[in-house]
PDB file of C-alpha atoms in Angstrom:
ATOM      1  CA  UNK H   1      31.971 -27.067 151.027  1.00 61.00           C
ATOM      2  CA  UNK H   2      32.527 -29.549 148.189  1.00 67.00           C
ATOM      3  CA  UNK H   3      35.959 -30.219 146.873  1.00 75.00           C
ATOM      4  CA  UNK H   4      35.041 -31.180 143.428  1.00 89.00           C
ATOM      5  CA  UNK H   5      35.572 -28.492 140.822  1.00 91.00           C
ATOM      6  CA  UNK H   6      32.428 -29.447 138.889  1.00 94.00           C
ATOM      7  CA  UNK H   7      30.380 -28.865 141.670  1.00 96.00           C
ATOM      8  CA  UNK H   8      31.264 -25.260 141.720  1.00 95.00           C
ATOM      9  CA  UNK H   9      30.787 -24.908 138.165  1.00 96.00           C
ATOM     10  CA  UNK H  10      27.340 -26.491 138.361  1.00 97.00           C
ATOM     11  CA  UNK H  11      26.257 -24.118 141.151  1.00 97.00           C
ATOM     12  CA  UNK H  12      27.272 -21.219 139.136  1.00 96.00           C
ATOM     13  CA  UNK H  13      24.656 -22.282 136.723  1.00 97.00           C
ATOM     14  CA  UNK H  14      21.860 -23.040 139.135  1.00 98.00           C
ATOM     15  CA  UNK H  15      19.353 -20.215 140.037  1.00 97.00           C
ATOM     16  CA  UNK H  16      19.257 -19.482 143.802  1.00 98.00           C
ATOM     17  CA  UNK H  17      16.276 -21.110 145.421  1.00 98.00           C
ATOM     18  CA  UNK H  18      15.661 -23.376 142.515  1.00 98.00           C
ATOM     19  CA  UNK H  19      14.200 -26.859 142.698  1.00 98.00           C
ATOM     20  CA  UNK H  20      16.814 -29.552 141.576  1.00 98.00           C
ATOM     21  CA  UNK H  21      16.845 -33.257 140.926  1.00 98.00           C
ATOM     22  CA  UNK H  22      20.364 -34.793 141.207  1.00 98.00           C
ATOM     23  CA  UNK H  23      20.378 -38.010 139.294  1.00 98.00           C
ATOM     24  CA  UNK H  24      23.187 -40.416 140.534  1.00 96.00           C
ATOM     25  CA  UNK H  25      23.599 -38.300 143.589  1.00 97.00           C
ATOM     26  CA  UNK H  26      26.173 -40.522 145.261  1.00 96.00           C
ATOM     27  CA  UNK H  27      26.851 -39.465 148.774  1.00 97.00           C
ATOM     28  CA  UNK H  28      24.896 -36.255 148.314  1.00 97.00           C
ATOM     29  CA  UNK H  29      27.856 -34.062 148.211  1.00 97.00           C
ATOM     30  CA  UNK H  30      26.488 -31.743 145.478  1.00 98.00           C
ATOM     31  CA  UNK H  31      22.854 -31.635 146.823  1.00 98.00           C
ATOM     32  CA  UNK H  32      24.283 -30.557 150.276  1.00 98.00           C
ATOM     33  CA  UNK H  33      26.460 -28.020 148.479  1.00 97.00           C
ATOM     34  CA  UNK H  34      23.628 -26.565 146.459  1.00 98.00           C
ATOM     35  CA  UNK H  35      21.640 -26.340 149.758  1.00 97.00           C
ATOM     36  CA  UNK H  36      24.369 -24.414 151.514  1.00 97.00           C
ATOM     37  CA  UNK H  37      25.314 -22.029 148.782  1.00 97.00           C
ATOM     38  CA  UNK H  38      22.400 -21.571 146.565  1.00 97.00           C
ATOM     39  CA  UNK H  39      19.425 -22.234 148.872  1.00 98.00           C
ATOM     40  CA  UNK H  40      18.145 -25.080 146.717  1.00 98.00           C
ATOM     41  CA  UNK H  41      15.273 -27.336 147.289  1.00 97.00           C
ATOM     42  CA  UNK H  42      17.088 -30.577 146.317  1.00 98.00           C
ATOM     43  CA  UNK H  43      15.750 -34.080 145.575  1.00 98.00           C
ATOM     44  CA  UNK H  44      18.022 -37.039 144.625  1.00 98.00           C
ATOM     45  CA  UNK H  45      17.896 -40.390 142.907  1.00 98.00           C
ATOM     46  CA  UNK H  46      20.650 -42.789 143.682  1.00 97.00           C
ATOM     47  CA  UNK H  47      21.337 -46.586 142.823  1.00 95.00           C
ATOM     48  CA  UNK H  48      23.454 -47.609 145.726  1.00 96.00           C
ATOM     49  CA  UNK H  49      21.922 -48.111 149.302  1.00 97.00           C
ATOM     50  CA  UNK H  50      25.211 -47.033 150.727  1.00 97.00           C
ATOM     51  CA  UNK H  51      24.915 -43.652 148.844  1.00 97.00           C
ATOM     52  CA  UNK H  52      21.190 -43.292 149.912  1.00 98.00           C
ATOM     53  CA  UNK H  53      22.185 -43.951 153.651  1.00 98.00           C
ATOM     54  CA  UNK H  54      24.912 -41.174 153.329  1.00 98.00           C
ATOM     55  CA  UNK H  55      22.336 -38.804 151.833  1.00 98.00           C
ATOM     56  CA  UNK H  56      19.818 -39.372 154.709  1.00 97.00           C
ATOM     57  CA  UNK H  57      22.395 -38.814 157.281  1.00 97.00           C
ATOM     58  CA  UNK H  58      23.020 -35.359 155.649  1.00 97.00           C
ATOM     59  CA  UNK H  59      19.292 -34.641 156.012  1.00 97.00           C
ATOM     60  CA  UNK H  60      18.707 -34.940 152.255  1.00 98.00           C
ATOM     61  CA  UNK H  61      15.491 -36.088 150.490  1.00 97.00           C
ATOM     62  CA  UNK H  62      16.938 -39.015 148.323  1.00 98.00           C
ATOM     63  CA  UNK H  63      15.246 -42.252 147.126  1.00 97.00           C
ATOM     64  CA  UNK H  64      16.953 -45.295 145.757  1.00 97.00           C
ATOM     65  CA  UNK H  65      16.516 -45.923 142.201  1.00 97.00           C
ATOM     66  CA  UNK H  66      17.981 -46.626 138.723  1.00 97.00           C
ATOM     67  CA  UNK H  67      18.314 -43.729 136.245  1.00 96.00           C
ATOM     68  CA  UNK H  68      17.713 -45.973 133.235  1.00 95.00           C
ATOM     69  CA  UNK H  69      14.297 -47.102 134.582  1.00 96.00           C
ATOM     70  CA  UNK H  70      13.044 -44.803 137.195  1.00 97.00           C
ATOM     71  CA  UNK H  71      13.208 -41.290 135.617  1.00 97.00           C
ATOM     72  CA  UNK H  72       9.980 -42.177 133.895  1.00 95.00           C
ATOM     73  CA  UNK H  73       8.003 -42.035 137.184  1.00 96.00           C
ATOM     74  CA  UNK H  74       8.814 -38.321 137.567  1.00 97.00           C
ATOM     75  CA  UNK H  75       6.329 -35.692 136.415  1.00 96.00           C
ATOM     76  CA  UNK H  76       6.898 -33.295 133.383  1.00 97.00           C
ATOM     77  CA  UNK H  77       8.872 -30.190 134.243  1.00 97.00           C
ATOM     78  CA  UNK H  78       8.829 -31.149 137.891  1.00 97.00           C
ATOM     79  CA  UNK H  79      12.132 -29.311 138.679  1.00 98.00           C
ATOM     80  CA  UNK H  80      13.778 -26.174 137.549  1.00 98.00           C
ATOM     81  CA  UNK H  81      17.097 -28.079 137.056  1.00 98.00           C
ATOM     82  CA  UNK H  82      17.630 -31.895 136.489  1.00 98.00           C
ATOM     83  CA  UNK H  83      21.364 -32.630 137.070  1.00 98.00           C
ATOM     84  CA  UNK H  84      23.642 -35.593 135.898  1.00 97.00           C
ATOM     85  CA  UNK H  85      27.020 -35.128 137.540  1.00 95.00           C
ATOM     86  CA  UNK H  86      29.697 -37.724 136.381  1.00 92.00           C
ATOM     87  CA  UNK H  87      26.873 -40.098 135.930  1.00 92.00           C
ATOM     88  CA  UNK H  88      26.215 -40.174 132.115  1.00 92.00           C
ATOM     89  CA  UNK H  89      29.244 -42.374 131.610  1.00 88.00           C
ATOM     90  CA  UNK H  90      27.892 -44.882 134.023  1.00 89.00           C
ATOM     91  CA  UNK H  91      24.068 -45.320 132.747  1.00 92.00           C
ATOM     92  CA  UNK H  92      23.302 -48.154 130.358  1.00 91.00           C
ATOM     93  CA  UNK H  93      21.434 -45.942 127.856  1.00 94.00           C
ATOM     94  CA  UNK H  94      22.680 -42.052 127.846  1.00 94.00           C
ATOM     95  CA  UNK H  95      20.295 -41.321 125.060  1.00 95.00           C
ATOM     96  CA  UNK H  96      17.255 -42.405 126.980  1.00 96.00           C
ATOM     97  CA  UNK H  97      18.422 -40.938 130.175  1.00 96.00           C
ATOM     98  CA  UNK H  98      19.200 -37.578 128.807  1.00 96.00           C
ATOM     99  CA  UNK H  99      15.951 -37.544 127.090  1.00 96.00           C
ATOM    100  CA  UNK H 100      14.101 -38.100 130.191  1.00 97.00           C
ATOM    101  CA  UNK H 101      16.133 -35.474 132.053  1.00 97.00           C
ATOM    102  CA  UNK H 102      14.955 -32.791 129.483  1.00 96.00           C
ATOM    103  CA  UNK H 103      11.405 -33.882 130.193  1.00 96.00           C
ATOM    104  CA  UNK H 104      11.755 -33.726 133.879  1.00 97.00           C
ATOM    105  CA  UNK H 105      13.606 -30.545 134.192  1.00 97.00           C
ATOM    106  CA  UNK H 106      13.073 -27.030 132.722  1.00 97.00           C
ATOM    107  CA  UNK H 107      16.947 -26.905 132.245  1.00 98.00           C
ATOM    108  CA  UNK H 108      19.554 -29.769 132.256  1.00 98.00           C
ATOM    109  CA  UNK H 109      22.983 -29.820 133.755  1.00 98.00           C
ATOM    110  CA  UNK H 110      25.446 -32.322 132.769  1.00 97.00           C
ATOM    111  CA  UNK H 111      29.120 -32.834 134.021  1.00 96.00           C
ATOM    112  CA  UNK H 112      31.451 -35.452 132.448  1.00 94.00           C
ATOM    113  CA  UNK H 113      35.154 -36.340 132.078  1.00 92.00           C
ATOM    114  CA  UNK H 114      36.442 -35.514 128.523  1.00 93.00           C
ATOM    115  CA  UNK H 115      38.123 -38.269 126.830  1.00 90.00           C
ATOM    116  CA  UNK H 116      39.147 -35.696 123.888  1.00 90.00           C
ATOM    117  CA  UNK H 117      41.836 -34.067 126.231  1.00 89.00           C
ATOM    118  CA  UNK H 118      45.104 -33.990 124.595  1.00 89.00           C
ATOM    119  CA  UNK H 119      46.660 -36.334 127.259  1.00 88.00           C
ATOM    120  CA  UNK H 120      44.024 -38.861 126.430  1.00 86.00           C
ATOM    121  CA  UNK H 121      44.838 -38.625 122.663  1.00 90.00           C
ATOM    122  CA  UNK H 122      48.478 -38.865 123.376  1.00 88.00           C
ATOM    123  CA  UNK H 123      48.093 -41.982 125.400  1.00 85.00           C
ATOM    124  CA  UNK H 124      46.382 -43.727 122.415  1.00 81.00           C
ATOM    125  CA  UNK H 125      48.783 -42.324 119.974  1.00 83.00           C
ATOM    126  CA  UNK H 126      52.145 -42.798 121.734  1.00 88.00           C
ATOM    127  CA  UNK H 127      51.293 -45.669 124.032  1.00 84.00           C
ATOM    128  CA  UNK H 128      48.476 -47.579 122.040  1.00 86.00           C
ATOM    129  CA  UNK H 129      46.682 -47.896 125.356  1.00 79.00           C
ATOM    130  CA  UNK H 130      43.270 -46.851 126.734  1.00 76.00           C
ATOM    131  CA  UNK H 131      43.513 -43.581 128.748  1.00 72.00           C
ATOM    132  CA  UNK H 132      42.550 -43.373 132.416  1.00 69.00           C
ATOM    133  CA  UNK H 133      39.643 -41.375 133.048  1.00 66.00           C
ATOM    134  CA  UNK H 134      40.705 -37.700 132.667  1.00 64.00           C
ATOM    135  CA  UNK H 135      41.237 -35.970 136.036  1.00 61.00           C
ATOM    136  CA  UNK H 136      41.343 -39.256 137.837  1.00 60.00           C
ATOM    137  CA  UNK H 137      43.616 -42.330 138.118  1.00 60.00           C
ATOM    138  CA  UNK H 138      40.795 -44.792 137.288  1.00 65.00           C
ATOM    139  CA  UNK H 139      42.139 -47.197 134.593  1.00 66.00           C
ATOM    140  CA  UNK H 140      39.754 -48.659 131.938  1.00 62.00           C
ATOM    141  CA  UNK H 141      38.976 -51.796 133.846  1.00 66.00           C
ATOM    142  CA  UNK H 142      38.081 -50.043 137.269  1.00 66.00           C
ATOM    143  CA  UNK H 143      34.524 -50.160 138.321  1.00 58.00           C
ATOM    144  CA  UNK H 144      34.649 -46.315 138.717  1.00 58.00           C
ATOM    145  CA  UNK H 145      35.833 -45.848 135.027  1.00 54.00           C
ATOM    146  CA  UNK H 146      33.567 -43.917 132.897  1.00 64.00           C
ATOM    147  CA  UNK H 147      32.223 -44.532 129.391  1.00 75.00           C
ATOM    148  CA  UNK H 148      34.572 -42.787 127.120  1.00 85.00           C
ATOM    149  CA  UNK H 149      32.856 -39.459 125.807  1.00 90.00           C
ATOM    150  CA  UNK H 150      34.380 -36.346 124.377  1.00 93.00           C
ATOM    151  CA  UNK H 151      32.951 -32.775 124.288  1.00 94.00           C
ATOM    152  CA  UNK H 152      32.127 -33.218 120.589  1.00 93.00           C
ATOM    153  CA  UNK H 153      30.449 -36.615 121.202  1.00 94.00           C
ATOM    154  CA  UNK H 154      28.350 -34.962 123.753  1.00 95.00           C
ATOM    155  CA  UNK H 155      27.495 -32.026 121.744  1.00 94.00           C
ATOM    156  CA  UNK H 156      26.529 -34.387 118.868  1.00 94.00           C
ATOM    157  CA  UNK H 157      24.234 -36.337 121.257  1.00 95.00           C
ATOM    158  CA  UNK H 158      22.662 -33.135 122.635  1.00 95.00           C
ATOM    159  CA  UNK H 159      21.911 -32.002 119.051  1.00 93.00           C
ATOM    160  CA  UNK H 160      20.220 -35.337 118.173  1.00 95.00           C
ATOM    161  CA  UNK H 161      18.026 -34.813 121.103  1.00 95.00           C
ATOM    162  CA  UNK H 162      17.031 -31.371 120.272  1.00 95.00           C
ATOM    163  CA  UNK H 163      18.901 -29.821 123.146  1.00 95.00           C
ATOM    164  CA  UNK H 164      21.002 -26.678 122.967  1.00 93.00           C
ATOM    165  CA  UNK H 165      24.243 -26.181 125.061  1.00 93.00           C
ATOM    166  CA  UNK H 166      23.735 -22.396 126.219  1.00 93.00           C
ATOM    167  CA  UNK H 167      26.730 -22.391 128.445  1.00 93.00           C
ATOM    168  CA  UNK H 168      29.521 -24.705 129.424  1.00 94.00           C
ATOM    169  CA  UNK H 169      32.455 -24.485 131.764  1.00 94.00           C
ATOM    170  CA  UNK H 170      35.900 -26.301 131.153  1.00 94.00           C
ATOM    171  CA  UNK H 171      37.579 -27.789 133.965  1.00 94.00           C
ATOM    172  CA  UNK H 172      41.400 -28.458 134.212  1.00 91.00           C
ATOM    173  CA  UNK H 173      43.885 -28.759 137.003  1.00 89.00           C
ATOM    174  CA  UNK H 174      40.845 -28.869 139.375  1.00 89.00           C
ATOM    175  CA  UNK H 175      39.862 -25.387 138.387  1.00 90.00           C
ATOM    176  CA  UNK H 176      36.891 -24.134 136.312  1.00 89.00           C
ATOM    177  CA  UNK H 177      37.604 -21.858 133.408  1.00 86.00           C
ATOM    178  CA  UNK H 178      35.522 -19.200 131.788  1.00 81.00           C
ATOM    179  CA  UNK H 179      32.260 -20.401 130.449  1.00 79.00           C
ATOM    180  CA  UNK H 180      31.678 -20.816 126.647  1.00 73.00           C
ATOM    181  CA  UNK H 181      28.918 -21.811 124.244  1.00 63.00           C
ATOM    182  CA  UNK H 182      30.013 -21.788 120.746  1.00 67.00           C
ATOM    183  CA  UNK H 183      33.624 -22.851 120.589  1.00 73.00           C
ATOM    184  CA  UNK H 184      33.865 -26.568 121.330  1.00 82.00           C
ATOM    185  CA  UNK H 185      37.283 -27.351 119.788  1.00 84.00           C
ATOM    186  CA  UNK H 186      39.452 -25.669 122.601  1.00 86.00           C
ATOM    187  CA  UNK H 187      37.422 -27.232 125.434  1.00 89.00           C
ATOM    188  CA  UNK H 188      37.572 -30.660 123.450  1.00 91.00           C
ATOM    189  CA  UNK H 189      41.342 -30.568 123.435  1.00 91.00           C
ATOM    190  CA  UNK H 190      42.218 -28.905 126.939  1.00 91.00           C
ATOM    191  CA  UNK H 191      39.377 -29.596 129.361  1.00 93.00           C
ATOM    192  CA  UNK H 192      39.782 -32.573 131.490  1.00 92.00           C
ATOM    193  CA  UNK H 193      36.201 -32.085 132.556  1.00 93.00           C
ATOM    194  CA  UNK H 194      33.126 -30.088 131.284  1.00 95.00           C
ATOM    195  CA  UNK H 195      29.903 -28.905 132.838  1.00 96.00           C
ATOM    196  CA  UNK H 196      27.115 -28.129 130.181  1.00 96.00           C
ATOM    197  CA  UNK H 197      23.804 -26.259 130.720  1.00 97.00           C
ATOM    198  CA  UNK H 198      21.273 -27.412 128.182  1.00 96.00           C
ATOM    199  CA  UNK H 199      17.698 -26.191 127.397  1.00 95.00           C
ATOM    200  CA  UNK H 200      15.228 -27.535 124.768  1.00 86.00           C
ATOM    201  CA  UNK H 201      14.322 -25.462 122.072  1.00 73.00           C
ATOM    202  CA  UNK H 202      10.828 -24.299 122.293  1.00 63.00           C
ATOM    203  CA  UNK H 203      10.251 -22.575 118.800  1.00 48.00           C
ATOM    204  CA  UNK H 204      10.179 -23.773 115.349  1.00 36.00           C
ATOM    205  CA  UNK H 205       8.572 -26.617 113.429  1.00 32.00           C
ATOM    206  CA  UNK H 206       9.407 -30.439 113.850  1.00 36.00           C
ATOM    207  CA  UNK H 207      11.872 -31.416 111.369  1.00 37.00           C
ATOM    208  CA  UNK H 208      14.109 -34.106 110.169  1.00 39.00           C
ATOM    209  CA  UNK H 209      16.477 -33.776 113.303  1.00 42.00           C
ATOM    210  CA  UNK H 210      13.488 -34.414 115.506  1.00 44.00           C
ATOM    211  CA  UNK H 211      12.070 -37.285 113.524  1.00 46.00           C
ATOM    212  CA  UNK H 212      15.622 -39.001 113.741  1.00 49.00           C
ATOM    213  CA  UNK H 213      15.813 -38.461 117.350  1.00 47.00           C
ATOM    214  CA  UNK H 214      12.382 -39.968 117.940  1.00 50.00           C
ATOM    215  CA  UNK H 215      13.036 -42.934 115.689  1.00 52.00           C
ATOM    216  CA  UNK H 216      16.352 -43.766 117.439  1.00 49.00           C
ATOM    217  CA  UNK H 217      14.972 -43.273 120.848  1.00 50.00           C
ATOM    218  CA  UNK H 218      11.836 -45.715 120.027  1.00 51.00           C
ATOM    219  CA  UNK H 219      14.188 -48.133 118.547  1.00 50.00           C
ATOM    220  CA  UNK H 220      16.398 -48.172 121.657  1.00 47.00           C
ATOM    221  CA  UNK H 221      13.428 -48.149 123.991  1.00 49.00           C
ATOM    222  CA  UNK H 222      11.934 -51.074 122.088  1.00 49.00           C
ATOM    223  CA  UNK H 223      15.151 -53.131 122.669  1.00 40.00           C
ATOM    224  CA  UNK H 224      15.236 -52.195 126.262  1.00 43.00           C
ATOM    225  CA  UNK H 225      11.667 -53.146 126.908  1.00 41.00           C
ATOM    226  CA  UNK H 226      12.191 -56.460 125.023  1.00 45.00           C
ATOM    227  CA  UNK H 227      15.009 -57.245 127.328  1.00 45.00           C
ATOM    228  CA  UNK H 228      12.741 -56.356 130.123  1.00 48.00           C
ATOM    229  CA  UNK H 229      10.062 -58.818 129.285  1.00 45.00           C
ATOM    230  CA  UNK H 230       7.863 -55.945 128.206  1.00 44.00           C
ATOM    231  CA  UNK H 231       8.067 -54.293 131.367  1.00 44.00           C
ATOM    232  CA  UNK H 232      10.197 -51.342 130.353  1.00 43.00           C
ATOM    233  CA  UNK H 233       9.370 -47.499 131.185  1.00 40.00           C
ATOM    234  CA  UNK H 234       6.750 -45.709 128.989  1.00 41.00           C
ATOM    235  CA  UNK H 235       8.085 -43.744 126.058  1.00 39.00           C
ATOM    236  CA  UNK H 236       9.069 -40.186 126.868  1.00 37.00           C
ATOM    237  CA  UNK H 237       7.356 -37.178 125.133  1.00 36.00           C
ATOM    238  CA  UNK H 238       8.938 -35.950 121.759  1.00 35.00           C
ATOM    239  CA  UNK H 239      11.697 -33.504 121.977  1.00 33.00           C
ATOM    240  CA  UNK H 240      11.579 -30.298 120.174  1.00 31.00           C
ATOM    241  CA  UNK H 241      14.019 -29.960 117.248  1.00 29.00           C
ATOM    242  CA  UNK H 242      16.650 -27.209 116.534  1.00 26.00           C
ATOM    243  CA  UNK H 243      20.364 -26.930 115.581  1.00 30.00           C
ATOM    244  CA  UNK H 244      23.181 -26.788 118.113  1.00 34.00           C
ATOM    245  CA  UNK H 245      25.475 -23.824 117.471  1.00 36.00           C
ATOM    246  CA  UNK H 246      28.913 -25.031 116.961  1.00 36.00           C
TER     247      UNK H 246
END
């Protein structure tokens, strides 16, 4: 059984027997947990060779790859759930990766440490120093430190991409609280971590929000491809536009 609180919250959002892709799966702890508790058919993508070796030792189907590049090779809607667990703060382009996840999965689950937590705010205000990653002892300069992101930051990114947070679970003190969907301020102040379940909007007409998301995505991909000598991944398909309920 997994000891991480976000793993339990993620499992609660996953349908039994579902197909899942865990991006940045590490040693495979989440994939193994979902296989044991939800009977999931899991696949993984992991950057480190050590992580891949640990997954294979658990009997998991995992390949080595880079989330910023290799998600483009996965088929549209190839999985029931695409999962990013404590990984969005580690990728080079969160916008692009989240865009690819919503193409690859029917639903997307993302967990991340919340730098809007009151202790993080107090560290800035009272001490004038960058806070440690909420829920861990990692300092800002540690390799395992996460890119700072708050609940409201993530909600804004999801909205920009045409994704809706349908459910979310706040985590504090190593325990998951009751899921929420519409009230963000409380989690932004008191959750050390958050697990979000997101879906793309399937109805309505393309509007200004979608146009903005596509323009920003194309611009960012252009920069990435230029840096790759023109060998970047192909552009993902358009995301449907709609408003996030706040």
